[in-house]
């Protein structure tokens, strides 16, 4: 399992260099010791806030990248001060004294431009990456292993979140919507972990209902123990399709439906033999899902599901709802909540025969989760086709007075997403996730074989091909804004050029390989024992080096801000910016054959870039490769 960056156990107070720099004021929501960009923004905001007499927080938020990779700017009119902009500029320039953070200040339109001391930025950033990857600031796992923590923060410490995602339905296909939920949900779980939260990863299976009656009947006619052991998901689906076909028409069909209802009723009433059969289907399906999740580098802390909504709790809640003045009876006897005042239509909570619905179970399940976890936040990662369902269900909880669904202060959040169009195997047949993943793997395997020399060095070519394939699928999925639909495009996804998953892996591999070849040539850069004070960072001049440093310095802020808009595409964009910057540097910032000091410090820059790219990929649930 490849982990995202998570905060160190002990708060990291920053590298020695940080403590030699001018002291910075404290500001909530910032951590200059672990985020070099925070340090610079504070160093700029502090004196300016005094000059303008504007709260530090407001000035800090106004400090933005200035265009070149060495400038920050502050646009003055946004403070709406009575004094004229020219005058404010003159005052700020007058009050400014150069320091280790900022060299000079100038005017640009209605803004102030701060030119940072690039050597400070470079040395501070690389030393921080180093310390939080290999040194004192790294996270130490229970088994003593060091894990990179650069980019993480502790803002969520002490808070708990449930991320519910994937949630397929047993005996039905694991479709593109479930795949998206899996990819996005696993990313969000990592993201919250990187922000210091205690994360519960939950899968809410569609594992209850009359379809299990049908499935059981189908099993008697078409089931094969052998097939079930081999591929439970596929086999149960086949059985389900066949029995549905039989149940389609005529007296025979009617009879099947009747028996299925009876079987399900038996389940509801706790009939042992029915439950044993059902549990077998559920367990084997989970076992197989887990293999797929493993390939996707995804795991769950809990498999919940519609079946886990306790009968007792359902009964209790229904009793309350039946008496509540938010519900009313339809003429036909169904119990409903009229949500038309909120533009959310009418929602049925109980059928006329007294049985609960999908919606009802969600309401009770949420209460159960609250009792068990007392979460500070709960995210549902579900396709936008279910927008209405989620909105109704949150609203009803609010109307019922659930403490975690209060208006304006709700802990519930629906993260929705658009559809994937045209996701089918290349031959255009059914959509089983495993098949899709197998095909991506085979394709990547073919591509890799073409480079015989490199292929020969791979310890596990199949495993590598699988990871590259997975990366292709995930990057394609997370490149756009979540809400957009996208087209599943085999050719584009696999390309090594353009903004694709294989391109990102290729860049990571290239960075790893350069460390290896230079080590062979005797240029070894220690990890834990690197003495950063010997690194001649002032020699990292030129816009290629500066661009990389600048991006590395912004990484902690990227992680922090993404938890506001929940867009994986922001992280993907960061990865592409970084790899583009690295690509532009290859020909300018050469290591081989250079003076030793130059060579070492460049190698260090590339290694820091590799480490941050690796962290960004891991945050996206992608295992960065060292060879391919
Ligand atoms: N199993 C559902 C489906 O496939 C998704 C479940 C979403 N989560 C929830 N709490 N309703 O449509």
Coordinates of C-alpha atoms and ligand atoms in Angstrom, one line a residue:
X1 CA 0.0 0.0 0.0
X2 CA 1.3 3.4 -1.0
X3 CA 0.4 6.1 1.5
X4 CA -0.2 9.8 1.1
X5 CA 1.9 12.3 3.0
X6 CA 0.5 12.6 6.5
X7 CA 1.6 14.9 9.3
X8 CA 4.5 14.0 11.6
X9 CA 3.4 12.7 15.0
X10 CA 5.4 15.4 16.9
X11 CA 4.8 18.9 15.5
X12 CA 7.8 19.7 13.3
X13 CA 9.3 23.1 14.4
X14 CA 11.1 23.7 11.1
X15 CA 14.7 23.3 9.8
X16 CA 17.6 25.2 11.5
X17 CA 17.7 27.7 8.6
X18 CA 14.1 28.7 9.4
X19 CA 15.1 29.7 12.9
X20 CA 18.0 31.8 11.6
X21 CA 15.7 33.9 9.5
X22 CA 13.8 36.9 10.9
X23 CA 11.1 35.9 13.3
X24 CA 7.6 35.8 11.9
X25 CA 4.3 36.6 13.6
X26 CA 1.9 33.8 14.4
X27 CA -1.3 33.5 12.3
X28 CA -3.9 30.9 12.6
X29 CA -4.2 28.7 9.6
X30 CA -0.6 29.2 8.6
X31 CA 2.5 27.1 9.4
X32 CA 5.7 28.8 8.1
X33 CA 7.9 26.1 9.7
X34 CA 6.5 23.5 7.3
X35 CA 5.3 25.7 4.4
X36 CA 8.0 27.9 2.9
X37 CA 5.3 29.8 1.0
X38 CA 3.6 30.7 4.2
X39 CA 6.9 32.0 5.6
X40 CA 7.3 34.4 2.6
X41 CA 3.7 35.5 2.6
X42 CA 3.9 36.3 6.4
X43 CA 7.2 38.1 5.9
X44 CA 5.5 40.3 3.4
X45 CA 2.2 40.7 5.2
X46 CA 3.7 41.5 8.6
X47 CA 5.2 45.0 7.9
X48 CA 2.6 45.8 5.3
X49 CA -0.2 45.2 7.8
X50 CA 1.5 47.6 10.2
X51 CA 1.9 50.3 7.5
X52 CA -1.6 50.0 6.2
X53 CA -3.1 49.4 9.6
X54 CA -5.1 46.4 8.2
X55 CA -5.3 43.1 10.1
X56 CA -2.5 40.6 9.4
X57 CA -5.0 38.0 8.3
X58 CA -6.4 40.2 5.5
X59 CA -3.1 41.2 4.3
X60 CA -1.8 37.7 4.3
X61 CA -4.7 36.5 2.2
X62 CA -3.9 39.3 -0.3
X63 CA -0.3 38.2 -0.9
X64 CA -0.5 36.3 -4.2
X65 CA 2.0 35.0 -6.7
X66 CA 3.3 38.0 -8.8
X67 CA 3.7 36.4 -12.2
X68 CA 7.3 35.6 -12.4
X69 CA 8.6 32.8 -10.2
X70 CA 10.3 35.1 -7.8
X71 CA 7.6 37.7 -7.1
X72 CA 4.6 38.1 -4.8
X73 CA 2.2 40.9 -5.2
X74 CA -0.4 42.7 -3.2
X75 CA -3.2 44.5 -5.0
X76 CA -4.0 47.5 -2.8
X77 CA -7.5 48.6 -3.8
X78 CA -8.9 45.4 -2.4
X79 CA -8.4 46.8 1.2
X80 CA -10.8 49.7 0.4
X81 CA -8.8 52.2 2.3
X82 CA -9.6 55.9 2.3
X83 CA -6.0 56.8 1.3
X84 CA -5.1 56.9 -2.4
X85 CA -3.3 54.0 -3.9
X86 CA -0.2 56.0 -4.9
X87 CA 0.1 57.3 -1.4
X88 CA -0.2 53.8 0.1
X89 CA 2.5 52.6 -2.3
X90 CA 4.8 55.4 -1.3
X91 CA 4.2 54.7 2.4
X92 CA 4.9 50.9 1.9
X93 CA 8.0 51.5 -0.1
X94 CA 9.3 54.1 2.4
X95 CA 8.7 51.7 5.3
X96 CA 10.3 48.7 3.6
X97 CA 13.7 47.4 4.6
X98 CA 15.3 44.6 2.7
X99 CA 15.6 41.4 4.7
X100 CA 16.5 37.8 4.2
X101 CA 13.1 37.0 2.8
X102 CA 12.5 40.0 0.5
X103 CA 15.1 41.9 -1.5
X104 CA 13.1 44.7 -2.9
X105 CA 9.7 46.1 -3.5
X106 CA 8.3 48.1 -6.4
X107 CA 5.1 49.4 -7.9
X108 CA 3.1 47.6 -10.6
X109 CA -0.2 49.3 -11.4
X110 CA -2.3 49.4 -8.3
X111 CA -0.2 46.7 -6.7
X112 CA 3.0 46.3 -4.7
X113 CA 5.5 43.8 -6.1
X114 CA 7.8 42.0 -3.7
X115 CA 10.9 40.5 -5.2
X116 CA 11.9 37.6 -3.0
X117 CA 15.4 36.5 -2.1
X118 CA 15.6 33.4 -4.2
X119 CA 18.5 31.9 -2.4
X120 CA 16.5 32.0 0.9
X121 CA 13.5 30.5 -0.9
X122 CA 15.6 27.8 -2.5
X123 CA 17.5 26.9 0.6
X124 CA 14.5 26.9 2.9
X125 CA 12.3 24.9 0.5
X126 CA 14.8 22.2 -0.3
X127 CA 15.9 21.9 3.4
X128 CA 12.2 21.6 4.4
X129 CA 11.4 19.0 1.8
X130 CA 14.6 17.1 2.9
X131 CA 13.8 17.2 6.6
X132 CA 10.1 16.2 6.1
X133 CA 11.0 13.4 3.7
X134 CA 14.0 11.8 5.3
X135 CA 14.8 13.6 8.5
X136 CA 13.3 14.9 11.7
X137 CA 10.1 16.1 10.2
X138 CA 9.1 12.8 8.5
X139 CA 6.2 10.7 9.8
X140 CA 7.2 7.5 11.6
X141 CA 4.9 4.6 11.1
X142 CA 4.0 2.1 13.8
X143 CA 6.6 -0.3 12.3
X144 CA 9.3 2.4 12.5
X145 CA 9.2 3.2 8.8
X146 CA 9.7 6.8 7.7
X147 CA 7.1 8.3 5.5
X148 CA 7.3 11.7 3.8
X149 CA 5.2 14.3 5.4
X150 CA 6.1 17.4 3.4
X151 CA 2.9 19.0 2.1
X152 CA 0.8 17.7 5.0
X153 CA -0.5 19.9 7.9
X154 CA -2.2 19.5 11.2
X155 CA -5.3 21.7 10.7
X156 CA -7.6 18.7 11.1
X157 CA -6.0 17.3 14.2
X158 CA -8.6 15.9 16.6
X159 CA -11.4 15.9 14.0
X160 CA -13.0 12.8 12.5
X161 CA -14.4 12.4 9.0
X162 CA -16.3 9.5 7.4
X163 CA -15.7 9.3 3.7
X164 CA -18.3 7.0 2.1
X165 CA -17.4 5.9 -1.4
X166 CA -17.5 3.2 -4.1
X167 CA -20.7 1.6 -2.7
X168 CA -21.5 -1.0 -5.5
X169 CA -24.5 -3.2 -5.5
X170 CA -24.0 -6.9 -5.2
X171 CA -25.1 -9.0 -8.2
X172 CA -25.2 -5.8 -10.3
X173 CA -22.4 -4.5 -12.4
X174 CA -19.7 -2.4 -10.9
X175 CA -20.2 0.4 -13.4
X176 CA -18.4 3.6 -14.3
X177 CA -20.2 5.6 -11.6
X178 CA -18.9 3.3 -9.0
X179 CA -15.4 3.5 -10.5
X180 CA -15.5 7.3 -10.3
X181 CA -16.8 7.2 -6.8
X182 CA -13.9 4.9 -5.9
X183 CA -11.3 7.0 -7.5
X184 CA -12.5 10.4 -6.2
X185 CA -13.5 9.0 -2.7
X186 CA -10.1 7.4 -2.2
X187 CA -8.4 10.6 -3.1
X188 CA -10.6 12.6 -0.7
X189 CA -9.8 10.2 2.1
X190 CA -6.1 10.7 1.5
X191 CA -6.6 14.4 1.3
X192 CA -8.2 14.7 4.6
X193 CA -5.5 12.5 6.1
X194 CA -2.9 14.8 4.7
X195 CA -4.7 17.6 6.5
X196 CA -4.4 15.8 9.8
X197 CA -7.9 14.4 10.1
X198 CA -8.8 11.0 11.5
X199 CA -10.4 9.3 8.4
X200 CA -12.9 6.4 8.3
X201 CA -13.1 5.0 4.8
X202 CA -16.5 3.4 4.4
X203 CA -18.2 1.3 1.7
X204 CA -22.0 1.3 1.7
X205 CA -22.9 -1.8 -0.2
X206 CA -26.2 -2.3 -2.0
X207 CA -26.6 -5.7 -0.2
X208 CA -30.3 -5.9 0.8
X209 CA -33.6 -6.1 -0.9
X210 CA -35.8 -8.3 -3.0
X211 CA -33.0 -8.8 -5.6
X212 CA -31.5 -11.2 -3.1
X213 CA -34.6 -13.3 -3.3
X214 CA -34.2 -13.4 -7.0
X215 CA -30.6 -14.2 -6.8
X216 CA -31.2 -17.1 -4.4
X217 CA -33.8 -18.6 -6.8
X218 CA -31.4 -18.1 -9.7
X219 CA -28.7 -19.7 -7.7
X220 CA -30.7 -22.9 -7.3
X221 CA -31.2 -23.1 -11.0
X222 CA -28.0 -21.7 -12.5
X223 CA -25.5 -21.5 -9.7
X224 CA -22.1 -23.3 -9.7
X225 CA -19.9 -23.4 -6.6
X226 CA -16.9 -23.6 -8.9
X227 CA -17.8 -20.5 -10.9
X228 CA -18.6 -18.7 -7.7
X229 CA -15.2 -19.4 -6.2
X230 CA -13.5 -18.3 -9.5
X231 CA -15.3 -15.0 -10.1
X232 CA -18.1 -14.3 -7.7
X233 CA -18.9 -10.9 -9.1
X234 CA -19.3 -12.1 -12.6
X235 CA -21.0 -15.3 -11.8
X236 CA -23.6 -13.7 -9.5
X237 CA -24.3 -11.2 -12.1
X238 CA -24.8 -13.9 -14.8
X239 CA -27.1 -15.8 -12.4
X240 CA -29.0 -12.6 -11.7
X241 CA -29.4 -11.8 -15.4
X242 CA -30.7 -15.3 -16.2
X243 CA -33.2 -15.4 -13.4
X244 CA -34.5 -11.9 -14.4
X245 CA -35.0 -13.2 -17.9
X246 CA -37.0 -16.1 -16.6
X247 CA -39.0 -13.8 -14.3
X248 CA -39.8 -11.4 -17.1
X249 CA -43.1 -12.9 -18.3
X250 CA -46.0 -15.1 -17.9
X251 CA -47.3 -17.1 -15.0
X252 CA -43.8 -18.6 -14.5
X253 CA -42.4 -15.1 -14.0
X254 CA -45.1 -14.2 -11.6
X255 CA -44.3 -17.2 -9.5
X256 CA -40.6 -16.4 -9.4
X257 CA -41.3 -12.9 -8.2
X258 CA -43.6 -14.3 -5.5
X259 CA -41.0 -16.7 -4.3
X260 CA -38.3 -14.0 -4.4
X261 CA -40.5 -11.8 -2.2
X262 CA -41.0 -14.7 0.2
X263 CA -37.3 -15.3 0.3
X264 CA -36.5 -11.7 1.1
X265 CA -39.3 -11.6 3.7
X266 CA -37.5 -14.6 5.3
X267 CA -34.3 -12.6 5.3
X268 CA -36.1 -9.7 6.9
X269 CA -37.6 -11.9 9.5
X270 CA -34.2 -13.4 10.4
X271 CA -34.7 -16.8 8.9
X272 CA -31.4 -18.5 9.4
X273 CA -31.0 -20.5 6.2
X274 CA -31.9 -17.5 4.0
X275 CA -29.4 -15.4 5.8
X276 CA -26.7 -18.0 5.5
X277 CA -27.1 -18.1 1.7
X278 CA -27.2 -14.3 1.5
X279 CA -24.1 -14.0 3.7
X280 CA -22.2 -16.3 1.3
X281 CA -23.0 -14.1 -1.7
X282 CA -22.1 -11.0 0.2
X283 CA -18.8 -12.3 1.6
X284 CA -17.6 -13.7 -1.7
X285 CA -18.5 -10.5 -3.5
X286 CA -16.6 -8.5 -0.9
X287 CA -13.6 -10.8 -1.2
X288 CA -13.5 -10.1 -4.9
X289 CA -14.1 -6.4 -4.7
X290 CA -11.1 -6.3 -2.3
X291 CA -8.9 -7.7 -5.0
X292 CA -9.9 -5.0 -7.4
X293 CA -9.6 -2.4 -4.7
X294 CA -6.1 -3.6 -3.9
X295 CA -5.1 -3.2 -7.6
X296 CA -6.5 0.3 -7.3
X297 CA -4.5 1.0 -4.2
X298 CA -7.7 1.5 -2.2
X299 CA -8.9 0.1 1.1
X300 CA -11.8 0.4 3.4
X301 CA -12.0 0.5 7.2
X302 CA -15.6 -0.6 7.1
X303 CA -18.0 -2.4 4.8
X304 CA -21.3 -1.1 5.8
X305 CA -24.4 -1.5 3.6
X306 CA -28.1 -1.4 3.3
X307 CA -28.2 -4.7 5.2
X308 CA -26.5 -3.1 8.2
X309 CA -29.3 -0.7 8.9
X310 CA -30.8 -2.4 12.0
X311 CA -34.4 -3.4 12.0
X312 CA -34.8 -2.0 15.4
X313 CA -33.5 1.4 14.5
X314 CA -35.6 1.5 11.4
X315 CA -38.6 0.7 13.5
X316 CA -37.8 3.4 16.0
X317 CA -37.2 6.1 13.4
X318 CA -40.3 5.1 11.5
X319 CA -42.4 5.3 14.6
X320 CA -41.1 8.9 15.2
X321 CA -41.7 9.8 11.5
X322 CA -45.2 8.4 11.4
X323 CA -46.2 10.7 14.3
X324 CA -44.1 13.7 13.1
X325 CA -45.8 16.7 11.5
X326 CA -43.3 16.7 8.7
X327 CA -44.9 13.5 7.2
X328 CA -48.3 12.8 5.7
X329 CA -50.1 9.8 4.3
X330 CA -50.8 9.6 0.6
X331 CA -54.3 8.4 -0.3
X332 CA -52.8 5.0 -1.3
X333 CA -51.3 4.7 2.2
X334 CA -47.6 5.6 1.5
X335 CA -45.9 7.8 4.0
X336 CA -44.2 10.8 2.6
X337 CA -42.5 14.1 3.4
X338 CA -43.5 17.1 1.3
X339 CA -40.3 18.8 0.3
X340 CA -41.8 21.0 -2.4
X341 CA -41.3 24.1 -0.3
X342 CA -37.6 23.4 -0.7
X343 CA -37.9 22.5 -4.4
X344 CA -37.0 19.0 -3.5
X345 CA -40.3 17.3 -4.6
X346 CA -42.1 14.8 -2.4
X347 CA -40.2 11.9 -0.8
X348 CA -41.7 8.6 0.1
X349 CA -40.4 7.0 3.3
X350 CA -42.6 4.0 3.6
X351 CA -44.4 2.0 0.9
X352 CA -48.1 1.3 1.3
X353 CA -47.2 -2.2 2.4
X354 CA -45.1 -0.7 5.2
X355 CA -41.7 -1.5 3.8
X356 CA -38.9 1.1 3.9
X357 CA -37.0 2.5 0.9
X358 CA -33.4 3.3 -0.1
X359 CA -34.0 6.8 1.3
X360 CA -35.3 5.5 4.6
X361 CA -32.3 3.3 5.1
X362 CA -29.9 6.2 4.3
X363 CA -31.6 8.3 7.0
X364 CA -31.3 5.6 9.7
X365 CA -27.8 4.6 8.6
X366 CA -26.6 8.2 9.0
X367 CA -28.0 8.2 12.6
X368 CA -26.2 4.9 13.3
X369 CA -23.0 6.3 12.0
X370 CA -23.4 9.4 14.2
X371 CA -23.9 7.2 17.2
X372 CA -20.9 5.1 16.4
X373 CA -18.4 7.7 15.2
X374 CA -19.5 11.2 16.3
X375 CA -18.0 12.5 13.1
X376 CA -17.2 16.1 12.5
X377 CA -17.9 15.7 8.8
X378 CA -19.3 13.0 6.6
X379 CA -18.8 13.0 2.9
X380 CA -20.9 10.9 0.4
X381 CA -19.2 10.5 -2.9
X382 CA -22.1 9.7 -5.2
X383 CA -22.8 10.5 -8.9
X384 CA -24.8 13.6 -9.7
X385 CA -27.7 11.4 -10.9
X386 CA -28.4 11.1 -7.2
X387 CA -28.3 14.8 -6.4
X388 CA -32.0 14.8 -5.6
X389 CA -31.8 11.8 -3.4
X390 CA -28.9 13.2 -1.3
X391 CA -30.6 16.6 -1.0
X392 CA -33.8 15.0 0.2
X393 CA -32.1 12.8 2.6
X394 CA -30.0 15.7 4.1
X395 CA -33.1 17.9 4.3
X396 CA -35.2 15.3 6.1
X397 CA -32.5 14.7 8.7
X398 CA -32.4 18.5 9.2
X399 CA -36.2 18.6 9.6
X400 CA -36.0 15.8 12.0
X401 CA -33.6 17.8 14.1
X402 CA -30.6 15.5 13.7
X403 CA -27.7 17.3 15.6
X404 CA -25.3 16.6 12.7
X405 CA -27.6 18.0 10.0
X406 CA -28.4 21.4 11.4
X407 CA -29.2 24.1 9.0
X408 CA -26.2 26.2 8.2
X409 CA -24.0 24.0 10.3
X410 CA -24.5 20.6 8.7
X411 CA -21.7 18.1 8.9
X412 CA -23.0 16.3 5.8
X413 CA -21.6 16.9 2.4
X414 CA -22.4 15.4 -0.9
X415 CA -19.5 15.2 -3.4
X416 CA -21.0 14.6 -6.8
X417 CA -19.6 14.0 -10.2
X418 CA -20.6 13.7 -13.8
X419 CA -20.8 10.6 -16.0
X420 CA -18.2 8.6 -17.9
X421 CA -19.3 8.1 -21.4
X422 CA -18.3 5.2 -23.5
X423 CA -16.5 3.2 -20.9
X424 CA -16.6 -0.3 -22.3
X425 CA -13.9 -2.7 -23.2
X426 CA -12.1 -2.0 -26.5
X427 CA -14.3 -4.5 -28.3
X428 CA -17.3 -2.6 -26.9
X429 CA -18.7 -5.3 -24.7
X430 CA -19.9 -5.2 -21.1
X431 CA -18.5 -3.0 -18.5
X432 CA -16.8 -5.1 -15.8
X433 CA -14.3 -3.1 -14.0
X434 CA -11.9 -6.0 -13.8
X435 CA -12.0 -6.4 -17.6
X436 CA -11.3 -2.7 -18.1
X437 CA -8.3 -2.9 -15.7
X438 CA -7.0 -6.1 -17.4
X439 CA -7.2 -4.5 -20.7
X440 CA -5.3 -1.4 -19.6
X441 CA -2.7 -3.6 -18.1
X442 CA -2.3 -5.7 -21.2
X443 CA -2.0 -2.7 -23.3
X444 CA 0.7 -1.1 -21.1
X445 CA 2.5 -4.4 -21.0
X446 CA 2.7 -4.5 -24.8
X447 CA 4.1 -0.9 -24.8
X448 CA 6.7 -1.7 -22.2
X449 CA 8.0 -4.8 -24.0
X450 CA 9.0 -2.6 -26.9
X451 CA 11.9 -1.2 -24.9
X452 CA 13.8 -4.5 -24.4
X453 CA 16.7 -3.1 -22.3
X454 CA 14.4 -1.4 -19.8
X455 CA 12.0 -4.2 -19.8
X456 CA 14.7 -6.7 -18.9
X457 CA 15.4 -4.7 -15.7
X458 CA 11.9 -4.9 -14.3
X459 CA 11.5 -7.1 -11.4
X460 CA 7.7 -7.4 -11.8
X461 CA 6.7 -6.4 -15.3
X462 CA 3.1 -7.4 -14.9
X463 CA 2.7 -5.5 -11.7
X464 CA 4.4 -2.5 -13.2
X465 CA 2.1 -2.6 -16.2
X466 CA -0.9 -2.9 -13.9
X467 CA 0.2 0.3 -12.0
X468 CA 0.8 2.3 -15.2
X469 CA -2.6 1.2 -16.5
X470 CA -4.2 2.2 -13.2
X471 CA -2.5 5.6 -13.4
X472 CA -3.8 6.1 -16.9
X473 CA -7.4 5.5 -15.8
X474 CA -7.1 7.6 -12.7
X475 CA -5.4 10.6 -14.2
X476 CA -7.9 10.6 -17.0
X477 CA -10.7 10.6 -14.4
X478 CA -9.3 13.3 -12.2
X479 CA -8.0 15.7 -14.8
X480 CA -11.2 17.7 -15.3
X481 CA -13.6 19.3 -12.8
X482 CA -15.6 16.6 -11.1
X483 CA -18.9 17.7 -12.3
X484 CA -18.1 17.4 -16.0
X485 CA -18.8 14.3 -17.9
X486 CA -15.9 12.9 -19.8
X487 CA -15.3 10.4 -22.6
X488 CA -13.4 7.3 -21.8
X489 CA -10.7 7.5 -24.4
X490 CA -8.3 4.5 -24.7
X491 CA -5.8 6.1 -27.0
X492 CA -5.5 9.4 -25.3
X493 CA -5.3 7.9 -21.9
X494 CA -2.3 5.7 -22.8
X495 CA -0.3 8.2 -24.6
X496 CA 3.1 9.0 -23.1
X497 CA 2.8 12.5 -24.4
X498 CA 0.5 15.2 -23.3
X499 CA -1.1 15.3 -19.9
X500 CA -1.6 11.7 -19.2
X501 CA -0.9 9.2 -16.4
X502 CA 1.9 7.4 -18.2
X503 CA 3.6 10.8 -18.8
X504 CA 3.6 11.5 -15.1
X505 CA 5.0 8.0 -14.2
X506 CA 7.6 8.4 -17.0
X507 CA 8.8 11.6 -15.4
X508 CA 9.0 10.1 -11.9
X509 CA 10.9 7.1 -13.3
X510 CA 13.3 9.4 -15.1
X511 CA 14.0 11.3 -11.9
X512 CA 14.7 8.1 -10.1
X513 CA 16.9 6.8 -12.8
X514 CA 19.0 9.9 -12.8
X515 CA 19.7 9.4 -9.1
X516 CA 20.7 5.8 -9.8
X517 CA 23.0 6.5 -12.8
X518 CA 24.7 9.4 -11.0
X519 CA 25.2 7.2 -7.9
X520 CA 26.9 4.7 -10.2
X521 CA 29.2 7.5 -11.4
X522 CA 30.2 8.1 -7.8
X523 CA 27.9 11.1 -7.3
X524 CA 26.0 9.9 -4.2
X525 CA 23.5 12.1 -2.4
X526 CA 22.8 10.7 1.1
X527 CA 19.2 10.6 2.3
X528 CA 19.0 10.7 6.1
X529 CA 22.6 11.9 6.5
X530 CA 22.6 14.7 4.0
X531 CA 24.3 17.8 5.6
X532 CA 22.2 20.5 3.9
X533 CA 24.6 23.2 5.1
X534 CA 27.1 22.0 2.5
X535 CA 24.7 22.4 -0.4
X536 CA 25.5 25.4 -2.5
X537 CA 21.9 26.5 -3.2
X538 CA 23.0 29.9 -4.4
X539 CA 24.3 28.2 -7.5
X540 CA 20.8 27.2 -8.5
X541 CA 20.2 30.2 -10.6
X542 CA 18.2 30.6 -13.8
X543 CA 14.5 30.4 -14.4
X544 CA 14.4 26.7 -14.8
X545 CA 15.6 26.1 -11.3
X546 CA 13.5 28.9 -9.9
X547 CA 10.4 27.6 -11.4
X548 CA 10.9 24.1 -9.8
X549 CA 11.7 25.6 -6.4
X550 CA 8.7 27.9 -6.6
X551 CA 6.4 25.0 -7.3
X552 CA 7.9 22.9 -4.5
X553 CA 7.4 25.8 -2.1
X554 CA 3.7 26.0 -3.0
X555 CA 2.9 22.3 -2.5
X556 CA 1.7 22.6 1.2
X557 CA -0.6 25.4 0.2
X558 CA -2.0 23.3 -2.7
X559 CA -2.9 20.5 -0.3
X560 CA -4.5 22.9 2.2
X561 CA -6.6 24.7 -0.4
X562 CA -7.9 21.6 -2.2
X563 CA -9.7 20.6 1.0
X564 CA -11.9 23.6 0.4
X565 CA -13.1 22.8 -3.2
X566 CA -12.5 19.0 -3.2
X567 CA -11.2 19.1 -6.8
X568 CA -8.6 16.4 -7.5
X569 CA -7.9 18.3 -10.7
X570 CA -6.0 20.9 -8.7
X571 CA -3.5 18.2 -7.6
X572 CA -3.3 16.8 -11.1
X573 CA -2.6 20.3 -12.5
X574 CA 0.1 20.7 -9.9
X575 CA 1.7 17.4 -11.1
X576 CA 1.7 18.6 -14.7
X577 CA 3.1 22.0 -13.9
X578 CA 5.9 20.3 -11.9
X579 CA 6.7 17.7 -14.6
X580 CA 6.7 20.4 -17.3
X581 CA 9.1 22.5 -15.2
X582 CA 11.3 19.5 -14.7
X583 CA 11.2 18.7 -18.4
X584 CA 12.3 22.2 -19.3
X585 CA 15.2 21.9 -16.8
X586 CA 16.8 18.7 -18.2
X587 CA 18.8 20.5 -20.8
X588 CA 19.8 23.5 -18.8
X589 CA 20.4 22.1 -15.4
X590 CA 22.8 19.3 -16.3
X591 CA 24.4 17.2 -13.6
X592 CA 26.7 15.0 -15.5
X593 CA 30.2 16.3 -16.0
X594 CA 29.7 19.4 -13.9
X595 CA 31.8 20.8 -11.1
X596 CA 31.0 18.7 -8.0
X597 CA 29.2 21.4 -6.0
X598 CA 27.0 22.3 -8.9
X599 CA 26.3 18.7 -9.7
X600 CA 25.3 17.9 -6.1
X601 CA 23.0 20.7 -5.6
X602 CA 21.3 20.1 -8.9
X603 CA 20.9 16.5 -8.1
X604 CA 19.4 17.5 -4.8
X605 CA 16.9 19.8 -6.5
X606 CA 15.9 16.9 -8.8
X607 CA 15.5 14.6 -5.8
X608 CA 13.3 17.0 -3.9
X609 CA 11.2 17.4 -7.1
X610 CA 11.0 13.6 -7.3
X611 CA 9.9 13.4 -3.7
X612 CA 7.2 16.0 -4.0
X613 CA 5.9 14.5 -7.3
X614 CA 5.8 11.2 -5.6
X615 CA 3.8 12.6 -2.7
X616 CA 1.4 14.3 -5.1
X617 CA 0.9 11.0 -6.9
X618 CA 0.4 9.1 -3.7
X619 CA -2.2 11.7 -2.6
X620 CA -4.0 10.9 -5.8
X621 CA -3.8 7.2 -4.7
X622 CA -1.2 6.4 -7.4
X623 CA 1.9 4.4 -6.5
X624 CA 4.9 6.3 -8.1
X625 CA 7.1 3.9 -10.0
X626 CA 10.9 3.8 -9.9
X627 CA 11.3 1.9 -13.1
X628 CA 9.1 1.1 -16.0
Ligands
LIG1 N1 -25.4 1.6 -4.0 C1 -25.8 2.9 -4.5 C2 -25.8 2.8 -6.1 O1 -25.1 2.1 -6.6 C3 -24.9 4.0 -4.1 C4 -24.9 4.3 -2.7 C5 -24.6 5.7 -2.4 N2 -24.6 6.0 -1.0 C6 -25.6 6.2 -0.2 N3 -25.4 6.4 1.1 N4 -26.8 6.3 -0.7 O2 -26.6 3.5 -6.7

